[in-house]
Amino acid sequence: MRKITNINNGWLFKKGAAEMTICGGERIDLPHTWNADDGADGGNDYFRGVCTYQKTLGNIDIGADEDVFIEFCGVSAMCDVYLNGKPVGKHKGGYSTFRFEITDYLSDENVLTVYVDNSPRRDVYPQRADFTFYGGIYRDVNIIVANKTHFELSYFGGDGVKITPNVNGDIEIECYVCGKDGYDVEYEIFSKDNALVASGASKVVAGEAKATLHIDDVHLW
């Protein structure tokens, strides 16, 4: 079970790398870019550098059997994330979802600080294009509360499940699981008419559960 809370509203924004104490600056809501004006005039002289986003989260109430994640659905083009002055994680790449677990960083009052950088970099692609490399947090940001035993939310920004179909009708399923080993993961595949066409189960071993299901008479496209 997951509880997802959107936190797009009520951020502070400041051009440049501000201190991690309450940074002041402009009050904004997400999605946001600092190149809305200078990046749209065709002059190719828009600001590319580090800017600061900050939000006070307050207390996040969780149970002893729950973990908390911060989810960013798109930040251009790289960022460093801090909670209460402590580094939570770094992400490079402006076009993918990523998450960090923040359970151990929480306190009664929580201040989230995100340094976003759209500077030209040799280790972040694309490096050349016919569009503006807008900087900012330009997609949703969410708080996710999940049971301690859950599909791995930090697995490349996905849902912890990898499905590989094969033309012979075999469906390979890989699940990445946080929590205790020994749990059964059950699988069911339904047709577009909601008919059950394949099912199975496997146990979690070393954080992974794998199975291969077969669908008879697959219709290839």
Coordinates of N, CA and C in Angstrom, one line a residue:
M1 N 0.8 -1.2 0.0 CA 0.0 0.0 0.0 C 0.9 1.2 0.0
R2 N 0.6 2.2 -0.9 CA 1.3 3.4 -0.9 C 0.4 4.6 -0.8
K3 N 0.9 5.6 -0.1 CA 0.1 6.9 0.1 C 1.0 8.0 -0.6
I4 N 0.4 8.6 -1.6 CA 1.1 9.6 -2.4 C 0.5 11.0 -2.1
T5 N 1.4 11.9 -1.7 CA 0.9 13.3 -1.4 C 1.7 14.3 -2.3
N6 N 1.0 15.0 -3.1 CA 1.7 16.0 -4.0 C 2.1 17.2 -3.2
I7 N 3.3 17.7 -3.5 CA 3.8 18.9 -2.7 C 4.2 20.0 -3.7
N8 N 3.5 20.2 -4.8 CA 3.8 21.2 -5.8 C 3.7 22.6 -5.3
N9 N 2.8 22.9 -4.4 CA 2.5 24.3 -4.0 C 3.3 24.8 -2.8
G10 N 3.6 26.1 -2.8 CA 4.3 26.7 -1.7 C 5.8 26.5 -1.6
W11 N 6.5 26.7 -2.7 CA 7.9 26.6 -2.6 C 8.5 28.0 -2.6
L12 N 9.8 28.1 -2.2 CA 10.6 29.3 -2.3 C 11.6 29.1 -3.4
F13 N 11.9 30.1 -4.2 CA 12.8 30.0 -5.3 C 13.8 31.2 -5.3
K14 N 15.1 30.9 -5.5 CA 16.1 31.9 -5.5 C 17.1 31.6 -6.5
K15 N 17.4 32.6 -7.4 CA 18.4 32.4 -8.4 C 19.8 32.4 -7.7
G16 N 20.6 31.4 -8.1 CA 21.9 31.2 -7.4 C 21.8 30.1 -6.3
A17 N 22.9 29.8 -5.8 CA 23.0 28.7 -4.7 C 22.9 29.4 -3.4
A18 N 21.7 29.4 -2.8 CA 21.4 30.0 -1.5 C 21.8 29.1 -0.4
E19 N 21.9 29.7 0.8 CA 22.2 28.9 2.0 C 21.0 27.9 2.3
M20 N 21.3 26.9 3.1 CA 20.3 25.9 3.4 C 19.3 26.3 4.5
T21 N 19.7 27.4 5.2 CA 18.6 28.0 6.1 C 17.6 28.6 5.2
I22 N 16.4 29.0 5.7 CA 15.3 29.5 4.9 C 15.8 30.5 4.0
C23 N 15.7 30.2 2.7 CA 16.5 31.0 1.7 C 15.8 32.3 1.3
G24 N 14.5 32.5 1.6 CA 13.8 33.7 1.1 C 13.6 33.5 -0.3
G25 N 13.5 34.7 -1.0 CA 13.3 34.6 -2.4 C 11.8 34.6 -2.8
E26 N 11.6 34.2 -4.1 CA 10.2 34.3 -4.7 C 9.4 33.1 -4.3
R27 N 8.2 33.3 -4.0 CA 7.2 32.2 -3.7 C 6.7 31.7 -5.0
I28 N 6.8 30.4 -5.2 CA 6.3 29.9 -6.5 C 5.6 28.5 -6.3
D29 N 4.9 28.1 -7.3 CA 4.3 26.7 -7.3 C 5.0 26.0 -8.4
L30 N 5.1 24.7 -8.3 CA 5.6 23.8 -9.4 C 4.4 23.4 -10.3
P31 N 4.7 23.2 -11.6 CA 6.0 23.1 -12.2 C 6.6 24.5 -12.5
H32 N 7.9 24.7 -12.5 CA 8.5 26.0 -12.6 C 9.8 25.9 -13.4
T33 N 10.1 26.9 -14.2 CA 11.4 27.1 -14.8 C 11.9 28.5 -14.7
W34 N 13.2 28.7 -14.5 CA 13.7 30.1 -14.4 C 14.0 30.7 -15.8
N35 N 13.7 29.9 -16.8 CA 14.0 30.4 -18.2 C 12.7 30.7 -19.0
A36 N 11.6 30.9 -18.3 CA 10.4 31.1 -19.0 C 10.4 32.4 -19.9
D37 N 11.2 33.4 -19.5 CA 11.3 34.6 -20.3 C 12.6 34.6 -21.2
D38 N 13.8 34.5 -20.5 CA 15.0 34.6 -21.3 C 15.3 33.4 -22.2
G39 N 14.6 32.3 -21.9 CA 14.8 31.1 -22.8 C 13.9 31.1 -24.0
A40 N 13.0 32.1 -24.1 CA 12.0 32.1 -25.1 C 12.1 33.2 -26.1
D41 N 13.2 34.0 -26.0 CA 13.4 35.2 -26.9 C 14.2 34.9 -28.1
G42 N 14.8 33.7 -28.2 CA 15.6 33.3 -29.4 C 17.0 33.8 -29.3
G43 N 17.4 34.4 -28.2 CA 18.8 35.0 -28.2 C 19.9 34.0 -27.8
N44 N 19.5 32.9 -27.3 CA 20.5 31.9 -26.9 C 21.4 32.4 -25.8
D45 N 20.9 33.4 -25.0 CA 21.7 33.9 -24.0 C 21.0 33.8 -22.6
Y46 N 20.2 32.7 -22.5 CA 19.5 32.5 -21.3 C 20.4 32.0 -20.1
F47 N 19.9 32.2 -18.9 CA 20.7 31.8 -17.7 C 20.8 30.3 -17.6
R48 N 22.1 29.9 -17.5 CA 22.4 28.5 -17.2 C 23.3 28.4 -16.1
G49 N 22.8 27.8 -15.0 CA 23.6 27.8 -13.7 C 22.8 27.1 -12.6
V50 N 23.2 27.4 -11.4 CA 22.5 26.8 -10.2 C 21.5 27.7 -9.7
C51 N 20.3 27.2 -9.3 CA 19.3 27.9 -8.6 C 18.8 27.1 -7.5
T52 N 18.1 27.7 -6.5 CA 17.7 27.0 -5.3 C 16.2 27.0 -5.1
Y53 N 15.7 25.8 -4.8 CA 14.3 25.6 -4.5 C 14.2 25.1 -3.0
Q54 N 13.2 25.6 -2.3 CA 13.1 25.2 -0.9 C 11.7 25.1 -0.5
K55 N 11.4 24.1 0.3 CA 10.0 23.9 0.8 C 10.1 23.4 2.2
T56 N 9.2 24.0 3.1 CA 9.1 23.5 4.5 C 7.9 22.5 4.5
L57 N 8.3 21.2 4.9 CA 7.3 20.1 4.8 C 6.5 19.9 6.1
G58 N 7.1 20.5 7.2 CA 6.4 20.2 8.5 C 6.7 18.7 8.9
N59 N 5.8 18.3 9.8 CA 6.0 16.9 10.3 C 5.3 15.9 9.3
I60 N 6.0 14.8 9.1 CA 5.4 13.7 8.3 C 5.1 12.5 9.2
D61 N 3.9 12.3 9.4 CA 3.5 11.2 10.3 C 3.5 9.9 9.7
I62 N 4.4 9.0 10.2 CA 4.5 7.6 9.7 C 4.5 6.6 10.8
G63 N 4.1 5.4 10.5 CA 4.2 4.3 11.5 C 5.6 3.6 11.5
A64 N 5.8 2.8 12.4 CA 7.0 2.1 12.6 C 7.3 1.1 11.4
D65 N 6.2 0.7 10.7 CA 6.4 -0.2 9.6 C 6.3 0.4 8.3
E66 N 6.6 1.8 8.2 CA 6.5 2.5 7.0 C 7.8 3.2 6.6
D67 N 8.1 3.4 5.3 CA 9.2 4.2 4.8 C 8.7 5.4 4.0
V68 N 9.5 6.4 3.9 CA 9.1 7.6 3.2 C 10.1 7.9 2.1
F69 N 9.5 8.3 0.9 CA 10.3 8.6 -0.3 C 9.9 10.0 -0.8
I70 N 10.9 10.7 -1.3 CA 10.6 11.9 -2.1 C 10.8 11.6 -3.6
E71 N 9.7 11.9 -4.4 CA 9.7 11.6 -5.8 C 9.7 12.9 -6.6
F72 N 10.7 13.0 -7.5 CA 10.7 14.0 -8.5 C 10.5 13.5 -9.9
C73 N 9.5 14.0 -10.6 CA 9.1 13.5 -11.9 C 9.8 14.1 -13.0
G74 N 10.6 15.2 -12.7 CA 11.4 15.8 -13.8 C 12.1 17.0 -13.3
V75 N 13.4 17.0 -13.3 CA 14.2 18.2 -12.8 C 15.3 18.3 -13.9
S76 N 15.5 19.6 -14.4 CA 16.4 19.8 -15.5 C 17.5 20.7 -15.0
A77 N 18.8 20.3 -15.2 CA 19.1 19.0 -15.8 C 19.8 18.1 -14.8
M78 N 20.3 18.6 -13.6 CA 20.8 17.8 -12.5 C 20.4 18.5 -11.2
C79 N 20.5 17.8 -10.1 CA 20.1 18.4 -8.9 C 20.8 17.7 -7.7
D80 N 21.0 18.4 -6.6 CA 21.4 17.9 -5.3 C 20.3 18.2 -4.3
V81 N 19.9 17.1 -3.6 CA 18.7 17.2 -2.7 C 19.2 17.1 -1.3
Y82 N 18.7 18.0 -0.4 CA 19.0 18.0 1.0 C 17.8 18.0 1.8
L83 N 17.8 17.3 2.9 CA 16.7 17.4 3.9 C 17.2 17.8 5.3
N84 N 16.8 18.9 5.8 CA 17.3 19.4 7.1 C 18.8 19.5 7.1
G85 N 19.3 20.0 5.9 CA 20.8 20.3 5.8 C 21.6 19.0 5.5
K86 N 21.0 17.9 5.4 CA 21.8 16.7 5.2 C 21.6 16.2 3.7
P87 N 22.7 15.8 3.0 CA 22.5 15.3 1.6 C 21.7 14.0 1.5
V88 N 20.7 14.1 0.7 CA 19.8 12.9 0.5 C 20.2 12.2 -0.8
G89 N 20.5 12.9 -1.8 CA 20.9 12.3 -3.1 C 21.2 13.3 -4.2
K90 N 21.8 12.7 -5.3 CA 22.1 13.5 -6.4 C 21.5 12.8 -7.6
H91 N 21.0 13.6 -8.6 CA 20.5 13.0 -9.8 C 21.0 13.8 -11.0
K92 N 21.4 13.1 -12.1 CA 21.8 13.7 -13.3 C 20.9 13.2 -14.4
G93 N 20.4 14.2 -15.3 CA 19.5 13.9 -16.3 C 18.2 14.5 -16.1
G94 N 17.7 15.2 -17.1 CA 16.6 16.1 -17.0 C 15.2 15.5 -17.4
Y95 N 15.1 14.3 -17.7 CA 13.9 13.8 -18.4 C 13.4 12.5 -17.8
S96 N 13.7 12.2 -16.5 CA 13.3 10.9 -16.0 C 12.9 11.1 -14.5
T97 N 12.0 10.3 -14.0 CA 11.6 10.3 -12.6 C 12.7 9.6 -11.8
F98 N 12.8 10.2 -10.6 CA 13.8 9.5 -9.6 C 13.2 9.8 -8.2
R99 N 13.7 8.9 -7.3 CA 13.2 9.0 -5.9 C 14.4 8.7 -5.0
F100 N 14.3 9.3 -3.8 CA 15.2 9.1 -2.7 C 14.4 8.7 -1.4
E101 N 14.9 7.7 -0.7 CA 14.3 7.4 0.6 C 14.8 8.5 1.6
I102 N 13.8 9.0 2.4 CA 14.2 10.1 3.4 C 13.8 9.7 4.8
T103 N 13.4 8.5 5.0 CA 13.0 8.0 6.3 C 13.9 8.4 7.5
D104 N 15.2 8.2 7.3 CA 16.2 8.4 8.4 C 16.6 9.9 8.5
Y105 N 16.1 10.7 7.6 CA 16.4 12.2 7.6 C 15.3 13.0 8.3
L106 N 14.2 12.4 8.6 CA 13.0 13.2 9.1 C 13.2 13.6 10.5
S107 N 12.6 14.8 10.8 CA 12.5 15.3 12.1 C 11.1 15.9 12.3
D108 N 10.9 16.6 13.4 CA 9.5 17.1 13.7 C 9.2 18.2 12.6
E109 N 10.1 19.0 12.3 CA 10.0 20.0 11.2 C 11.0 19.7 10.1
N110 N 10.6 19.7 8.9 CA 11.5 19.3 7.8 C 11.6 20.4 6.7
V111 N 12.8 20.7 6.4 CA 13.1 21.7 5.3 C 13.8 21.0 4.2
L112 N 13.1 21.0 3.0 CA 13.7 20.4 1.8 C 14.3 21.4 0.9
T113 N 15.6 21.2 0.6 CA 16.4 22.2 -0.2 C 16.9 21.4 -1.5
V114 N 16.6 22.0 -2.6 CA 17.0 21.4 -3.9 C 17.8 22.4 -4.7
Y115 N 19.1 22.0 -5.0 CA 19.9 22.8 -5.9 C 19.8 22.3 -7.3
V116 N 19.3 23.0 -8.2 CA 19.1 22.6 -9.6 C 20.1 23.3 -10.5
D117 N 20.7 22.6 -11.4 CA 21.7 23.1 -12.3 C 21.5 22.7 -13.7
N118 N 21.3 23.7 -14.6 CA 21.2 23.5 -16.0 C 22.4 23.9 -16.8
S119 N 23.6 24.0 -16.1 CA 24.8 24.4 -16.8 C 25.2 23.4 -17.8
P120 N 26.0 23.8 -18.9 CA 26.5 22.8 -19.8 C 27.5 21.9 -19.1
R121 N 27.3 20.6 -19.3 CA 28.1 19.6 -18.6 C 28.5 18.5 -19.6
R122 N 29.7 17.9 -19.5 CA 30.1 16.9 -20.4 C 29.5 15.5 -20.0
D123 N 29.0 15.4 -18.7 CA 28.5 14.1 -18.3 C 26.9 14.1 -18.2
V124 N 26.3 15.1 -18.8 CA 24.8 15.1 -18.8 C 24.3 15.4 -20.2
Y125 N 23.5 14.5 -20.8 CA 23.1 14.6 -22.1 C 21.6 15.0 -22.2
P126 N 21.1 15.6 -23.3 CA 21.9 16.0 -24.5 C 22.8 17.2 -24.2
Q127 N 23.8 17.4 -25.0 CA 24.7 18.5 -24.9 C 24.5 19.6 -25.9
R128 N 24.0 19.2 -27.1 CA 23.6 20.1 -28.1 C 22.2 19.7 -28.7
A129 N 21.4 20.8 -28.9 CA 20.1 20.5 -29.5 C 19.6 21.8 -30.1
D130 N 18.4 21.7 -30.7 CA 17.8 22.9 -31.3 C 16.7 23.4 -30.4
F131 N 16.8 23.2 -29.1 CA 15.8 23.7 -28.2 C 16.5 24.3 -26.9
T132 N 15.8 25.0 -26.1 CA 16.3 25.6 -24.9 C 16.4 24.6 -23.8
F133 N 17.6 24.6 -23.2 CA 17.8 23.7 -22.0 C 17.3 24.3 -20.8
Y134 N 16.0 24.4 -20.7 CA 15.3 25.0 -19.5 C 15.8 24.4 -18.2
G135 N 16.0 25.3 -17.2 CA 16.4 24.8 -15.9 C 15.2 24.9 -14.9
G136 N 15.0 24.0 -14.0 CA 14.0 24.1 -13.1 C 13.4 22.7 -12.7
I137 N 12.5 22.7 -11.7 CA 11.7 21.6 -11.3 C 10.4 21.7 -12.1
Y138 N 10.3 21.0 -13.3 CA 9.3 21.3 -14.2 C 8.2 20.2 -14.3
R139 N 8.3 19.2 -13.3 CA 7.2 18.3 -13.2 C 6.9 18.1 -11.7
D140 N 5.9 17.2 -11.4 CA 5.4 17.0 -10.1 C 6.5 16.6 -9.1
V141 N 6.3 17.0 -7.8 CA 7.1 16.4 -6.7 C 6.1 15.8 -5.7
N142 N 6.4 14.6 -5.3 CA 5.5 13.9 -4.4 C 6.2 13.3 -3.2
I143 N 5.5 13.2 -2.1 CA 5.9 12.4 -0.9 C 5.2 11.1 -1.0
I144 N 5.9 10.0 -0.9 CA 5.4 8.6 -1.0 C 5.6 7.9 0.3
V145 N 4.6 7.4 1.0 CA 4.7 6.6 2.2 C 4.3 5.2 1.8
A146 N 5.3 4.3 2.1 CA 5.0 2.9 1.7 C 5.4 1.9 2.9
N147 N 4.7 0.8 2.9 CA 5.1 -0.3 3.8 C 6.6 -0.6 3.7
K148 N 7.2 -1.0 4.8 CA 8.7 -1.3 4.7 C 8.9 -2.5 3.7
T149 N 8.0 -3.4 3.6 CA 8.1 -4.4 2.5 C 7.3 -3.9 1.3
H150 N 8.0 -3.6 0.2 CA 7.4 -3.0 -0.9 C 8.3 -3.2 -2.2
F151 N 7.6 -3.1 -3.3 CA 8.4 -3.1 -4.6 C 9.4 -1.9 -4.5
E152 N 10.6 -2.2 -4.9 CA 11.7 -1.2 -4.8 C 11.4 0.1 -5.5
L153 N 11.2 1.2 -4.8 CA 10.8 2.5 -5.4 C 12.1 3.2 -5.9
S154 N 13.3 2.8 -5.5 CA 14.5 3.5 -6.0 C 15.1 2.8 -7.2
Y155 N 14.4 1.8 -7.8 CA 15.0 1.1 -8.9 C 14.7 1.9 -10.2
F156 N 15.7 2.8 -10.5 CA 15.7 3.6 -11.7 C 14.4 4.3 -11.9
G157 N 13.8 4.8 -10.8 CA 12.6 5.6 -10.9 C 11.3 4.9 -11.3
G158 N 11.4 3.5 -11.4 CA 10.3 2.7 -11.8 C 9.5 2.2 -10.6
D159 N 8.7 1.1 -10.9 CA 7.9 0.6 -9.8 C 8.5 -0.7 -9.3
G160 N 9.7 -1.0 -9.6 CA 10.3 -2.2 -9.0 C 10.0 -3.5 -9.7
V161 N 9.3 -3.4 -10.9 CA 8.9 -4.6 -11.6 C 9.4 -4.5 -13.1
K162 N 10.0 -5.5 -13.6 CA 10.5 -5.5 -15.0 C 9.8 -6.7 -15.7
I163 N 9.2 -6.4 -16.8 CA 8.5 -7.4 -17.6 C 9.1 -7.5 -19.0
T164 N 9.5 -8.7 -19.4 CA 10.0 -8.9 -20.7 C 9.2 -9.9 -21.5
P165 N 8.4 -9.5 -22.5 CA 7.7 -10.5 -23.3 C 8.6 -11.0 -24.4
N166 N 8.3 -12.3 -24.7 CA 9.0 -13.0 -25.8 C 8.0 -13.5 -26.8
V167 N 8.5 -13.6 -28.1 CA 7.5 -13.9 -29.2 C 7.0 -15.3 -29.1
N168 N 7.6 -16.2 -28.2 CA 7.1 -17.6 -28.1 C 6.0 -17.7 -27.0
G169 N 5.7 -16.5 -26.5 CA 4.6 -16.5 -25.5 C 5.1 -16.5 -24.0
D170 N 6.4 -16.6 -23.8 CA 6.9 -16.6 -22.5 C 7.0 -15.1 -22.0
I171 N 6.5 -14.9 -20.8 CA 6.6 -13.6 -20.1 C 7.5 -13.7 -18.9
E172 N 8.7 -13.0 -19.0 CA 9.7 -13.0 -17.9 C 9.4 -11.8 -17.0
I173 N 9.2 -12.1 -15.7 CA 8.9 -11.1 -14.7 C 9.9 -11.1 -13.6
E174 N 10.5 -9.9 -13.4 CA 11.5 -9.7 -12.4 C 11.0 -8.6 -11.4
C175 N 10.9 -9.0 -10.1 CA 10.5 -8.0 -9.1 C 11.6 -7.7 -8.1
Y176 N 11.8 -6.5 -7.8 CA 12.8 -6.1 -6.9 C 12.1 -5.6 -5.6
V177 N 12.4 -6.2 -4.5 CA 11.6 -6.0 -3.3 C 12.4 -5.6 -2.1
C178 N 11.9 -4.5 -1.4 CA 12.5 -4.1 -0.2 C 11.8 -4.8 1.0
G179 N 12.5 -5.3 2.0 CA 11.9 -6.0 3.1 C 12.5 -7.4 3.3
K180 N 11.8 -8.2 4.0 CA 12.3 -9.5 4.4 C 12.1 -10.5 3.2
D181 N 13.1 -11.4 3.1 CA 13.0 -12.4 2.1 C 11.9 -13.5 2.5
G182 N 11.6 -14.3 1.6 CA 10.7 -15.4 1.9 C 9.2 -15.1 1.6
Y183 N 8.9 -13.9 1.2 CA 7.5 -13.6 0.9 C 7.2 -14.2 -0.5
D184 N 5.9 -14.5 -0.7 CA 5.5 -15.0 -2.0 C 5.0 -13.8 -2.8
V185 N 5.4 -13.7 -4.0 CA 4.9 -12.7 -5.0 C 4.0 -13.5 -6.0
E186 N 2.8 -13.1 -6.1 CA 1.8 -13.7 -7.0 C 1.7 -12.9 -8.3
Y187 N 1.5 -13.6 -9.4 CA 1.4 -13.0 -10.7 C 0.2 -13.4 -11.4
E188 N -0.5 -12.5 -12.1 CA -1.6 -12.8 -12.9 C -1.6 -11.9 -14.2
I189 N -1.9 -12.6 -15.3 CA -2.0 -11.8 -16.6 C -3.4 -12.0 -17.1
F190 N -4.0 -10.9 -17.5 CA -5.4 -10.9 -18.0 C -5.4 -10.4 -19.4
S191 N -6.3 -10.9 -20.2 CA -6.6 -10.4 -21.5 C -7.3 -9.1 -21.5
K192 N -7.4 -8.5 -22.7 CA -8.1 -7.3 -22.8 C -9.6 -7.4 -22.4
D193 N -10.1 -8.7 -22.5 CA -11.5 -9.0 -22.1 C -11.6 -9.3 -20.6
N194 N -10.5 -9.1 -19.8 CA -10.4 -9.3 -18.4 C -10.5 -10.8 -18.1
A195 N -10.1 -11.7 -19.0 CA -10.0 -13.1 -18.7 C -8.6 -13.5 -18.2
L196 N -8.5 -14.3 -17.2 CA -7.2 -14.7 -16.7 C -6.6 -15.7 -17.7
V197 N -5.3 -15.4 -18.2 CA -4.7 -16.2 -19.2 C -3.4 -16.8 -18.7
A198 N -2.9 -16.4 -17.6 CA -1.7 -17.0 -17.0 C -1.5 -16.5 -15.5
S199 N -1.0 -17.4 -14.7 CA -0.8 -17.0 -13.3 C 0.4 -17.8 -12.7
G200 N 0.9 -17.4 -11.6 CA 2.0 -18.1 -11.0 C 2.5 -17.4 -9.7
A201 N 3.5 -17.9 -9.1 CA 4.0 -17.3 -7.9 C 5.5 -17.7 -7.7
S202 N 6.2 -16.8 -7.0 CA 7.6 -17.2 -6.6 C 8.0 -16.4 -5.3
K203 N 9.0 -16.9 -4.7 CA 9.4 -16.3 -3.4 C 10.5 -15.3 -3.6
V204 N 10.6 -14.3 -2.7 CA 11.6 -13.3 -2.7 C 12.9 -13.9 -2.1
V205 N 13.9 -13.8 -2.9 CA 15.2 -14.3 -2.4 C 16.3 -13.3 -2.7
A206 N 17.0 -12.8 -1.6 CA 18.0 -11.7 -1.8 C 17.4 -10.5 -2.5
G207 N 16.2 -10.2 -2.1 CA 15.6 -8.9 -2.6 C 15.0 -9.1 -4.0
E208 N 14.9 -10.3 -4.6 CA 14.4 -10.4 -5.9 C 13.4 -11.6 -6.0
A209 N 12.4 -11.5 -6.8 CA 11.5 -12.6 -7.2 C 11.4 -12.6 -8.7
K210 N 11.5 -13.8 -9.2 CA 11.5 -14.0 -10.7 C 10.5 -15.1 -11.0
A211 N 9.9 -15.0 -12.2 CA 9.0 -16.0 -12.7 C 8.9 -15.9 -14.2
T212 N 8.6 -17.0 -14.8 CA 8.3 -17.0 -16.3 C 6.9 -17.6 -16.4
L213 N 6.0 -16.8 -17.0 CA 4.6 -17.2 -17.3 C 4.5 -17.4 -18.8
H214 N 3.6 -18.3 -19.2 CA 3.4 -18.6 -20.6 C 2.0 -18.3 -21.0
I215 N 1.9 -17.6 -22.2 CA 0.6 -17.3 -22.8 C 0.5 -18.2 -24.1
D216 N -0.6 -19.0 -24.2 CA -0.8 -19.8 -25.4 C -1.3 -19.0 -26.5
D217 N -0.9 -19.4 -27.7 CA -1.5 -18.8 -28.9 C -1.4 -17.2 -28.9
V218 N -0.2 -16.7 -28.6 CA -0.1 -15.3 -28.6 C -0.3 -14.7 -30.0
H219 N -0.9 -13.5 -30.1 CA -1.1 -12.8 -31.3 C -0.1 -11.8 -31.5
L220 N 0.9 -12.0 -32.4 CA 2.0 -11.1 -32.6 C 1.5 -9.9 -33.5
W221 N 2.2 -8.8 -33.3 CA 1.9 -7.6 -34.0 C 3.1 -7.0 -34.7

